[in-house]
Coordinates of C-alpha atoms in Angstrom, one line a residue:
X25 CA -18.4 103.6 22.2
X26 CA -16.8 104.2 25.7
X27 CA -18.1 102.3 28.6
X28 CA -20.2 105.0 30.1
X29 CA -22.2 105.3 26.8
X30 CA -22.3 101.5 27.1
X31 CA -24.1 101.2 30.3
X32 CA -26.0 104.4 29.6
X33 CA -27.6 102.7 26.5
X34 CA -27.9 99.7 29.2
X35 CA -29.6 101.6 31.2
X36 CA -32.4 103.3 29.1
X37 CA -32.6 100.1 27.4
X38 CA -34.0 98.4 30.7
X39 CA -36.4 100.8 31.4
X40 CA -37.9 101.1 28.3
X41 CA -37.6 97.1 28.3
X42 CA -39.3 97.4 31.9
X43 CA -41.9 100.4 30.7
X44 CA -43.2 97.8 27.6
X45 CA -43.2 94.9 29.8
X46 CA -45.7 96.6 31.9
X47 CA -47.7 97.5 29.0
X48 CA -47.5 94.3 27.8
X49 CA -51.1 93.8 26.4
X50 CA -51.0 97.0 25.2
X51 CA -49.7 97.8 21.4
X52 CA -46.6 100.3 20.5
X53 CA -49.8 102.8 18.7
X54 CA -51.9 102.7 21.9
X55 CA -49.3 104.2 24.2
X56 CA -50.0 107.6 25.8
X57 CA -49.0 110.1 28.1
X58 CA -50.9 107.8 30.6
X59 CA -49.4 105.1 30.2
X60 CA -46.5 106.7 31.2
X61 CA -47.6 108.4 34.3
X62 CA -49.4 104.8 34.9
X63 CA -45.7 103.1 35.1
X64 CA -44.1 106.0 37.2
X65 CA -47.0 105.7 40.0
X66 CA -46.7 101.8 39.8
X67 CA -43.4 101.1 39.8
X68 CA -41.2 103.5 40.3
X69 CA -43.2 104.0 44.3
X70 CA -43.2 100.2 44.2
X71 CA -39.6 99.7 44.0
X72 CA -39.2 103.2 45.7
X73 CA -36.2 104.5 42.8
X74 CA -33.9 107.4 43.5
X75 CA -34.3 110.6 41.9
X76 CA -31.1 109.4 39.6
X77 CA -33.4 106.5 38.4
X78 CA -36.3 108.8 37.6
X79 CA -33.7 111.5 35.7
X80 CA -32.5 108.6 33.5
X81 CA -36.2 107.0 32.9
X82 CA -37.2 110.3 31.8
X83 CA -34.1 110.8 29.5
X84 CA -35.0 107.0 27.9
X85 CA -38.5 107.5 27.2
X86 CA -38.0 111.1 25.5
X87 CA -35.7 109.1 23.2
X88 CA -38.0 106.2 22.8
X89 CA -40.9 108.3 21.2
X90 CA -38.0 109.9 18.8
X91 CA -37.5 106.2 17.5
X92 CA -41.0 105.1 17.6
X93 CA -43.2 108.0 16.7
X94 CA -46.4 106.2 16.5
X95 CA -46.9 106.2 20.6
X96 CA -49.5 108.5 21.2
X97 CA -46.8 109.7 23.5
X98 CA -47.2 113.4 22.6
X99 CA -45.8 116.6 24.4
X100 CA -45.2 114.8 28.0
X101 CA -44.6 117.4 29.9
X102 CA -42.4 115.1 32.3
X103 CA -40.1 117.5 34.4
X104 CA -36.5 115.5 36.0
X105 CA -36.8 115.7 39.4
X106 CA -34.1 117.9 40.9
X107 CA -31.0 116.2 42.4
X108 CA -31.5 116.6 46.3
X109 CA -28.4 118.6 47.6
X110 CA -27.6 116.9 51.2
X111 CA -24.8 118.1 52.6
X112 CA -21.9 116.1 53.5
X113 CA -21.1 114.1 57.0
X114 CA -18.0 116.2 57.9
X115 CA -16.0 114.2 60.7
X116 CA -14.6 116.4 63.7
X117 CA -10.9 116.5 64.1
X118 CA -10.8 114.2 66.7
X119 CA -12.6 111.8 65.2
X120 CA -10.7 112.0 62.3
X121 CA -7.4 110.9 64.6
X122 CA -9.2 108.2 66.2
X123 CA -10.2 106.2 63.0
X124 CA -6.1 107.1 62.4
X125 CA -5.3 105.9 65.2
X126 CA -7.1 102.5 64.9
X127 CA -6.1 101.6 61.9
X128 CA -3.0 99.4 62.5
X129 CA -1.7 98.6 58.8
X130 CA 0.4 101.0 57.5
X131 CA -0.9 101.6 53.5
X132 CA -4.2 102.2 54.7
X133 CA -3.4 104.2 57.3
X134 CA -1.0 106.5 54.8
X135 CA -4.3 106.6 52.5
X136 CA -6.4 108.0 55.1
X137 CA -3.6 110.6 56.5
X138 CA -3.8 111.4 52.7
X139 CA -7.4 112.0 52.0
X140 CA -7.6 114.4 55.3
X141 CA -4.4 116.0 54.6
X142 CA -4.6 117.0 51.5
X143 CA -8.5 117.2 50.3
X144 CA -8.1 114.3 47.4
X145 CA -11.0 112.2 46.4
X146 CA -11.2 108.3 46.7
X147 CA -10.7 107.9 43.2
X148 CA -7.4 110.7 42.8
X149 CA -5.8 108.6 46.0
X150 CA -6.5 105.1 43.9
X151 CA -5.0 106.5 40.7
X152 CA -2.2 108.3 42.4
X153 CA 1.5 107.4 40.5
X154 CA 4.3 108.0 42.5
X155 CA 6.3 110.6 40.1
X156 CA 3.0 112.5 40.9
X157 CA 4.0 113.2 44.3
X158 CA 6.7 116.1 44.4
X159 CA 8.2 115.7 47.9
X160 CA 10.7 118.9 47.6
X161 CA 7.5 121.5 46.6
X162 CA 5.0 119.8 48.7
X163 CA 2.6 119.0 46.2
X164 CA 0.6 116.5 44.3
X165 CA -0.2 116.5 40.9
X166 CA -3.8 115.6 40.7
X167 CA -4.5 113.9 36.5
X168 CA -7.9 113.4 35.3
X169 CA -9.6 114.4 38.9
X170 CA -13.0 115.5 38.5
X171 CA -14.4 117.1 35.8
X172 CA -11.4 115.0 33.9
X173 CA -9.4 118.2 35.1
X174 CA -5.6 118.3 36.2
X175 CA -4.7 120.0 39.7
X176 CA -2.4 120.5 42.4
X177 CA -3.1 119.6 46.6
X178 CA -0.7 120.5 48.7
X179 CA 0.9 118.0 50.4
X180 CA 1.2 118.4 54.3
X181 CA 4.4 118.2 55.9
X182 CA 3.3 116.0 58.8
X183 CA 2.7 114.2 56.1
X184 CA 6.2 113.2 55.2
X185 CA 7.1 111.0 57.7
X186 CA 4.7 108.4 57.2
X187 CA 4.9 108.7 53.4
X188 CA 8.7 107.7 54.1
X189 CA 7.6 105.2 55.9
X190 CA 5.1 103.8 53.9
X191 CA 7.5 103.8 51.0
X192 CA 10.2 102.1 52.8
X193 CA 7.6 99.5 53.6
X194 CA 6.6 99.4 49.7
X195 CA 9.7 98.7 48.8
X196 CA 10.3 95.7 50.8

């Protein structure tokens, strides 16, 4: 199995762990709908969980009652709460030079010229190799971006200078 099915299986295991354990005194057969909603206004408002938490709760339990059938966990009509869909924090331009100009060592400041220049993600920038990075057509070849999907950013050419520099600096 790969990791993320590994901690998914993690995952539903400790809330159905964390659903029994609340029904502790109560047997496998004497579980119903009730129950459920029971646990959900308990403690999922107790420990105030994110909508992601609920999502994967939800997911866990419908496969609980698949392997243990004689719940009288019947027909839940449990709905995953929608994803909320804030939008970003964009920084302004100028506020975007100031952190750049601020930061005094040289690799992080490249990675940050990077992310702003050329739209990447965190995670592209960390798993960037430099034969990825084709100086002569300005580009970067994004592997396994999101999605798992391949692309090309271009790269800015007042971005050169400090890549130069940076790889001098590397190389060191």
């Amino acid at each position: 199995l790969g990791d993320v099915y590994k901690r998914q299986i993690q995952t539903y295991t400790f809330f159905i762990a964390d659903f029994i354990n609340f029904h502790t005194k109560t047997p496998l057969a004497e579980l119903t709908n009730r129950a459920v909603e029971l646990f959900i206004e308990t403690v999922f408002m107790e420990r105030n969980y994110s909508v992601s938490s609920q999502r994967q709760f939800i997911s866990a339990l419908k496969i609980f009652t698949v392997f243990c059938p004689q719940t009288k966990i019947n027909n839940l009509s449990l709905e995953r709460p929608k994803k909320s869909r804030l939008l970003p924090n964009v920084l302004s331009q100028e506020e975007v030079l100031r952190i750049i100009q601020l930061t005094k060592n040289l690799k992080h400041r490249a990675i940050i010229v990077l992310l702003y220049s050329s739209g990447l993600r965190i995670g592209e920038v960390t798993g960037l190799l430099l034969k990825n990075i084709d100086i002569l057509r300005k580009q970067i070849k994004v592997e396994g971006g999101k999605g798992r999907k391949d692309r090309f950013v271009v790269l800015a050419t007042s971005y050169l200078p400090l890549l130069h520099l940076s790889l001098i600096h590397i190389s060191e």
